């Protein structure tokens, strides 16, 4: 299990990285944390002509807040996010989700940009990005563009990024003060990718639900925003009946695949169960 | 194939070497630097046997290229002893039977060390969660969990980290 | 420290110092020869295909490539391995004409380094004619199934019907009969260190030296010699001091010893091959998956009068020795701890397009006890009795030891009822039942399971012949087989330090520590004064075909050999000292590390003193005494006999006992199982080092839990492995490991020198049973009975969903639920 041959370039700036990607016309791969790409190389499931290593691009590692949006440089390590006080304050849902991403030694290297660009359907970050309606900034040969979460994930391990594009920033709207949240996940072992994961946020307005956000991991080729379930809460409030109805609706909204770890039916069922659990916890934590 | 020079610090000692760009860090440590304490168990990031500290943080050396470690500070199991004596964590593993075949042990030690640095006073559940990063087939983890529990207060008092950094 | 006080103590391990500091010596660590070339193995992507040809020309032209050997070379230079059945199965170290499972070796590429070898391996072209595959053992026996081995004519590698007592009559007279069908999964041990082999061919002297993490049994040494056409004294196996776990799996490395040996011989360079994890999961070894049908005949009071076992054991593409041990290793303990005398066993060993099988921790006993212990619970349920009561009524009682089982086992010692009681008390069984009642009243699914097992250790090689027909075994040219032997040497250097030398191959069991404890006690020194060398080298160690570290042997046979060697040496010291004192040996005694006069005044001689004199001045030795202070003992069991004409065999030599209680709660919404309580009580005879013994139990239990809940080498219908990475083959982590309460009962074995028995496999063989019983008990209100492992969340969820939807329809009253027995195909002979 040794990687195949490739050329290797350590970029020092975003422009250099983008130029290198352009030079290989789509045959190069970005090497971020390597926690997904390196296993694929070792299994020889990926055979890029070149790797463009962006670990030395200092300008890609930051967390900052501007105007109600928390912006992450693509190379921000998952571990940095886990321990960032700003993330804890402004995006506690992301922080909670981070603890489900692999293990600490994985998060030491793994990056937020890599996780989103990799687009594993069972990954936590794409679910959070989808739930919170975030966006990413990408830079390619024709400059920068912004892609909304809803337009990003196209299929299993596939995003709308072009092969010569570099994801440079992930932007998530800061959660409103007092928002309740939960990331519920069922995996067969600790640290595994989710069989099903549910990202939930609710903003309470007395007994009413001002905002509900729900998205899934593990329920199909891409994360699913459970808009119709959110609407039940926004319409009927946060009582048990509404929560149960939202859970039932959630299960209908997904169309999961079967694999060796879980049947489609079980995943669908879990979607309902975990949606209810996530909502209950989120509601309990929400203050108006 | 052409080889790339690499300079790094391992266990506090500056080391140099050169290898092809695709060489994994773990192979470089074991073959080029003769540090065979770091083990290979899966080469896809799951077993954790290859875990070392990279700039103070636990990371899989099978998921890094050696060239990526150029300029880095690496700590391997060979670097844990202090003044010729076992590190308190190593000693706790011995006392609590935290190893049998010893193959997972290097990765276990470095993972536990990193865990105790970010969580100096962990609960048993937190220890188990932290150690779930490394697979052991021999011990059922019992002795390992006990060893880490026992070492935690000692390390809080002494903080004998190979190097001190932010989480 | 007074003598006799080290055994029984949790002495810290001498192995730990090197292992904790990165100074272990594993096969991949220190090349024993320089200028190694590295091998990558080309493996079949198909489960079943005919090989039309090989083309290695492109690979040979690649950078750094030293050479390539293919199945063609294997066919030309090797004999097939001997197999344990009479069916004409030709198993070679690499495929020569057909491939029969995904991952089967078809060629070996040797290059300057592993990276280059893997590059070139991709360039070896093998021309396959793909054939239909079959992976299910029942389907493999259907008339239209694809045939793996044309020469065999069917996929049945072997079949035996064994009859003990009068089972037909027992069933005819039974007051109640319970039947069930079970499936046991294919899982492995996946030691964290994979296989590794280094081979050097010395063409001038004609010696092949093979270093590897092979653990024995060393019967494989003559087997490999024969395959390679080498005289046995020209084939040298060396095992490094440290092996990174095995749990039985590394006994099946031997085809690679031949394959890499052949590469070294053909290419004329020393060759190293380290198996990678993908190769390991695809093609190393595992236990069998099994379909089993069970029947129990009993009286209404719960007394079991007979059982019928029937199974199909799936050994994969070839039957590789020591298979069909999967069926017969537990022959002597088929009846477990129960008294019944009538048993019929219908064992079929089936070949399908899956990877090959072999010993895996608990070899065949996980299967056996899963089935038996589920059946006992089903019987209890049918009779409305407490499962504890049914077990108690059938246990072999204490007064019956040594107990001869109807299948030929000789249970050396035990107190099964006391062990069970201890487990029940420790688990607070009655309190658990009250908790269950409260939980059920609250609509929660809480269950309690029990499992009992006779824990066999030190296989008697002779059991393997149970696979052969008695008529075959009766032929004059047939050589009976039996035995379980180990040796040890203890020597004293001129300064009085003790060195013990073993040829076992430990994989983490702490042999050095245990031997130092034993020798310390025997010779009245401290363990640190005893250096233990434990490295196998077939050229220098005293060994026999059963040598090695497997089948939990060391705890009985290895320890016995060491103690005997130390005693021999001690006797010599006594005789020598008596001579120096001018008295008879009867007038002196050995104590506190020296020889003393029993009565009267005389300066005692310390070991150091005696050693100095004996080494420096051989004239001082009594007339006729051999010079030198070394003693070798070879220990074997007189109870290890060949299988008899009635198929009775004492398949192991010592038999421990395990009693377990587990309580679980099942979350019906997620199908998650939570272990609330788990108690395991073991009787392994005398305990030499409790810490090490308990370490084995913790490890064994988690391994059993892996098989019960997480681990499976799952295949699709085309024979592709679905769990070929550690992402998908789920080894339990620290978060999945339950709390375990351990206790011991000690019934010393009368057969071993120290009274100890083996315990290395321990709870790996009971956990599948105990948790299946606990989960079934938890889900009893839904009418669910677990008959198939692993209990994945999906499987459990399906059972719960089906039960709930049928519960909403009117349900017929549930009567102990014997499902109709499947039309069980009578295996062909
Ligand atoms: C044992 C283990 C357990 C894990 N468990 C989980 C888990 O539970 N949940 C989870 O979500 N993940 C898990 N992961 C994956 C981990 O989170 C990865 O870090 C993540 O999926 C990819 O991030 P990375 O920075 O490592 O990216 P890399 O592996 O470097 O790259 C992944 C892919 O994204 C591309 N890419 C990376 N960065 C960019 C960029 N800036 N622009 C364009 N393309 C880019 C790469 O070219 C590559 O194709 C696990 C990994 C391991 C080894
Ligand atoms: S070898 Fe690196 S995680 Fe297994
Ligand atoms: S001690 Fe053997 S794998 Fe952990």
Tab-separated table of C-alpha atoms in Angstrom, chain C residues 286-491:
chain	number	residue	atom	x	y	z
C	286	UNK	CA	-9.986	-16.073	9.436
C	287	UNK	CA	-12.355	-18.364	11.220
C	288	UNK	CA	-15.014	-20.099	9.147
C	289	UNK	CA	-18.487	-18.850	8.582
C	290	UNK	CA	-20.854	-21.596	9.489
C	291	UNK	CA	-24.445	-22.568	9.004
C	292	UNK	CA	-25.528	-24.882	11.787
C	293	UNK	CA	-28.604	-26.842	12.711
C	294	UNK	CA	-29.030	-27.884	16.276
C	295	UNK	CA	-31.409	-30.182	18.068
C	296	UNK	CA	-31.645	-30.794	21.772
C	297	UNK	CA	-33.560	-33.663	23.332
C	298	UNK	CA	-34.521	-33.192	26.954
C	299	UNK	CA	-36.853	-34.189	29.699
C	300	UNK	CA	-39.440	-31.819	31.062
C	301	UNK	CA	-37.336	-31.115	34.111
C	302	UNK	CA	-34.628	-29.704	31.836
C	303	UNK	CA	-32.303	-32.704	31.844
C	304	UNK	CA	-30.647	-32.941	28.470
C	305	UNK	CA	-30.553	-36.460	27.090
C	306	UNK	CA	-28.979	-35.869	23.731
C	307	UNK	CA	-28.004	-33.400	21.063
C	308	UNK	CA	-27.613	-33.346	17.334
C	309	UNK	CA	-25.150	-30.994	15.661
C	310	UNK	CA	-25.052	-30.432	11.979
C	311	UNK	CA	-23.033	-27.790	10.235
C	312	UNK	CA	-21.456	-26.553	7.064
C	313	UNK	CA	-18.092	-24.976	7.790
C	314	UNK	CA	-16.951	-22.681	5.005
C	315	UNK	CA	-13.185	-22.950	4.588
C	316	UNK	CA	-12.964	-20.793	1.448
C	317	UNK	CA	-11.211	-21.579	-1.804
C	318	UNK	CA	-8.977	-24.393	-0.547
C	319	UNK	CA	-8.911	-26.465	2.583
C	320	UNK	CA	-5.676	-25.343	4.177
C	321	UNK	CA	-4.154	-27.231	7.113
C	322	UNK	CA	-4.898	-27.418	10.000
C	323	UNK	CA	-8.426	-27.235	8.674
C	324	UNK	CA	-10.813	-28.957	9.065
C	325	UNK	CA	-9.888	-28.162	12.651
C	326	UNK	CA	-12.804	-25.744	12.400
C	327	UNK	CA	-15.046	-28.761	12.759
C	328	UNK	CA	-12.969	-31.084	14.911
C	329	UNK	CA	-10.714	-29.103	17.194
C	330	UNK	CA	-13.314	-29.260	19.966
C	331	UNK	CA	-14.167	-32.941	19.499
C	332	UNK	CA	-13.255	-33.883	23.066
C	333	UNK	CA	-15.296	-30.993	24.463
C	334	UNK	CA	-18.246	-31.108	22.054
C	335	UNK	CA	-20.536	-31.655	25.033
C	336	UNK	CA	-19.188	-28.608	26.845
C	337	UNK	CA	-19.725	-28.742	30.599
C	338	UNK	CA	-22.829	-30.917	30.331
C	339	UNK	CA	-23.396	-34.539	31.265
C	340	UNK	CA	-25.457	-35.842	28.361
C	341	UNK	CA	-24.051	-38.957	26.675
C	342	UNK	CA	-25.810	-39.120	23.341
C	343	UNK	CA	-24.567	-36.995	20.507
C	344	UNK	CA	-24.631	-37.007	16.764
C	345	UNK	CA	-22.373	-34.670	14.824
C	346	UNK	CA	-22.834	-34.199	11.120
C	347	UNK	CA	-19.938	-32.035	9.982
C	348	UNK	CA	-19.489	-30.859	6.421
C	349	UNK	CA	-16.527	-28.804	5.341
C	350	UNK	CA	-17.350	-26.788	2.279
C	351	UNK	CA	-15.176	-24.848	-0.147
C	352	UNK	CA	-16.428	-21.584	-1.633
C	353	UNK	CA	-14.868	-18.559	-3.309
C	354	UNK	CA	-13.879	-16.820	-0.108
C	355	UNK	CA	-10.502	-16.395	1.535
C	356	UNK	CA	-8.996	-19.295	3.430
C	357	UNK	CA	-9.538	-20.092	7.058
C	358	UNK	CA	-7.576	-21.431	9.971
C	359	UNK	CA	-7.157	-21.021	13.686
C	360	UNK	CA	-8.601	-17.792	15.019
C	361	UNK	CA	-8.712	-17.118	18.747
C	362	UNK	CA	-11.098	-19.639	20.297
C	363	UNK	CA	-10.655	-21.883	17.243
C	364	UNK	CA	-14.075	-23.424	16.545
C	365	UNK	CA	-15.204	-22.943	20.139
C	366	UNK	CA	-16.876	-19.590	19.506
C	367	UNK	CA	-19.094	-21.383	17.013
C	368	UNK	CA	-19.687	-24.365	19.260
C	369	UNK	CA	-20.699	-22.463	22.363
C	370	UNK	CA	-22.738	-19.865	20.524
C	371	UNK	CA	-24.905	-22.674	19.248
C	372	UNK	CA	-24.974	-24.757	22.426
C	373	UNK	CA	-25.600	-21.899	24.820
C	374	UNK	CA	-28.346	-20.423	22.658
C	375	UNK	CA	-29.951	-23.862	22.606
C	376	UNK	CA	-29.869	-24.113	26.385
C	377	UNK	CA	-31.644	-20.784	26.646
C	378	UNK	CA	-34.202	-21.854	24.075
C	379	UNK	CA	-34.787	-25.042	26.016
C	380	UNK	CA	-35.219	-23.083	29.228
C	381	UNK	CA	-37.661	-20.783	27.517
C	382	UNK	CA	-39.623	-23.687	26.135
C	383	UNK	CA	-39.844	-25.316	29.558
C	384	UNK	CA	-40.486	-22.091	31.402
C	385	UNK	CA	-37.404	-22.639	33.538
C	386	UNK	CA	-34.706	-20.234	34.563
C	387	UNK	CA	-31.692	-20.654	32.266
C	388	UNK	CA	-29.504	-20.976	35.357
C	389	UNK	CA	-31.587	-23.922	36.542
C	390	UNK	CA	-31.378	-25.751	33.244
C	391	UNK	CA	-27.614	-25.374	33.209
C	392	UNK	CA	-27.246	-26.457	36.805
C	393	UNK	CA	-29.276	-29.588	36.179
C	394	UNK	CA	-26.921	-30.689	33.471
C	395	UNK	CA	-23.480	-29.760	34.769
C	396	UNK	CA	-20.800	-32.361	35.243
C	397	UNK	CA	-20.345	-32.511	38.969
C	398	UNK	CA	-17.187	-31.974	40.909
C	399	UNK	CA	-16.856	-35.549	42.062
C	400	UNK	CA	-16.640	-36.795	38.474
C	401	UNK	CA	-13.204	-35.380	37.667
C	402	UNK	CA	-11.156	-36.464	35.877
C	403	UNK	CA	-14.164	-36.829	33.600
C	404	UNK	CA	-14.209	-38.747	30.355
C	405	UNK	CA	-16.621	-37.201	27.877
C	406	UNK	CA	-18.548	-39.401	25.477
C	407	UNK	CA	-16.449	-37.950	22.658
C	408	UNK	CA	-13.166	-38.941	24.264
C	409	UNK	CA	-12.180	-35.764	26.065
C	410	UNK	CA	-10.558	-36.119	29.460
C	411	UNK	CA	-11.501	-33.119	31.545
C	412	UNK	CA	-8.629	-32.964	33.988
C	413	UNK	CA	-10.144	-30.926	36.812
C	414	UNK	CA	-12.839	-28.417	37.607
C	415	UNK	CA	-15.723	-27.330	39.767
C	416	UNK	CA	-18.278	-26.111	37.303
C	417	UNK	CA	-21.124	-25.515	39.737
C	418	UNK	CA	-18.943	-23.452	42.047
C	419	UNK	CA	-17.659	-21.407	39.129
C	420	UNK	CA	-21.182	-20.728	37.911
C	421	UNK	CA	-22.243	-19.776	41.433
C	422	UNK	CA	-19.365	-17.395	41.744
C	423	UNK	CA	-20.372	-15.678	38.518
C	424	UNK	CA	-23.984	-15.399	39.662
C	425	UNK	CA	-23.010	-13.946	42.997
C	426	UNK	CA	-20.585	-11.480	41.462
C	427	UNK	CA	-23.150	-10.392	38.897
C	428	UNK	CA	-25.872	-10.208	41.575
C	429	UNK	CA	-28.005	-12.296	39.290
C	430	UNK	CA	-31.185	-11.993	41.342
C	431	UNK	CA	-30.809	-8.239	41.479
C	432	UNK	CA	-30.327	-8.179	37.701
C	433	UNK	CA	-33.562	-10.114	37.277
C	434	UNK	CA	-35.372	-7.618	39.532
C	435	UNK	CA	-33.895	-4.774	37.513
C	436	UNK	CA	-35.135	-6.515	34.396
C	437	UNK	CA	-38.639	-6.729	35.782
C	438	UNK	CA	-38.588	-3.007	36.563
C	439	UNK	CA	-37.206	-2.193	33.108
C	440	UNK	CA	-39.799	-4.325	31.342
C	441	UNK	CA	-42.572	-2.709	33.317
C	442	UNK	CA	-41.269	0.625	32.066
C	443	UNK	CA	-41.218	-0.630	28.478
C	444	UNK	CA	-37.440	-0.935	28.288
C	445	UNK	CA	-35.594	-3.819	26.712
C	446	UNK	CA	-33.257	-5.205	29.312
C	447	UNK	CA	-31.903	-8.715	29.183
C	448	UNK	CA	-29.592	-11.091	30.971
C	449	UNK	CA	-27.531	-13.781	29.348
C	450	UNK	CA	-25.390	-16.615	30.587
C	451	UNK	CA	-22.777	-18.693	28.918
C	452	UNK	CA	-20.696	-21.591	30.111
C	453	UNK	CA	-17.768	-23.084	28.303
C	454	UNK	CA	-15.150	-25.705	28.790
C	455	UNK	CA	-11.995	-23.915	27.676
C	456	UNK	CA	-9.725	-26.439	25.963
C	457	UNK	CA	-6.027	-25.786	25.767
C	458	UNK	CA	-2.994	-27.460	24.301
C	459	UNK	CA	-4.400	-29.194	21.272
C	460	UNK	CA	-3.518	-32.805	20.885
C	461	UNK	CA	-2.326	-32.986	17.294
C	462	UNK	CA	-4.221	-36.232	17.022
C	463	UNK	CA	-7.608	-34.570	16.735
C	464	UNK	CA	-6.930	-33.622	13.136
C	465	UNK	CA	-7.399	-37.244	12.125
C	466	UNK	CA	-11.037	-37.132	13.251
C	467	UNK	CA	-11.600	-35.703	9.789
C	468	UNK	CA	-10.651	-39.038	8.284
C	469	UNK	CA	-12.886	-42.074	8.108
C	470	UNK	CA	-12.134	-44.784	10.679
C	471	UNK	CA	-11.727	-47.249	7.799
C	472	UNK	CA	-9.047	-44.991	6.362
C	473	UNK	CA	-7.360	-44.710	9.731
C	474	UNK	CA	-7.490	-48.489	10.103
C	475	UNK	CA	-5.330	-49.081	7.036
C	476	UNK	CA	-1.923	-50.506	7.925
C	477	UNK	CA	-0.067	-47.742	6.059
C	478	UNK	CA	-1.856	-45.045	8.059
C	479	UNK	CA	0.319	-43.447	10.729
C	480	UNK	CA	-1.628	-42.403	13.820
C	481	UNK	CA	-0.978	-38.948	15.203
C	482	UNK	CA	-0.948	-37.624	18.729
C	483	UNK	CA	0.968	-35.312	20.987
C	484	UNK	CA	1.575	-31.900	22.443
C	485	UNK	CA	5.163	-31.266	23.340
C	486	UNK	CA	7.361	-28.389	24.390
C	487	UNK	CA	10.909	-28.085	25.587
C	488	UNK	CA	12.958	-25.737	27.695
C	489	UNK	CA	16.546	-25.453	28.745
C	490	UNK	CA	17.740	-23.892	31.959
C	491	UNK	CA	21.414	-23.199	32.491
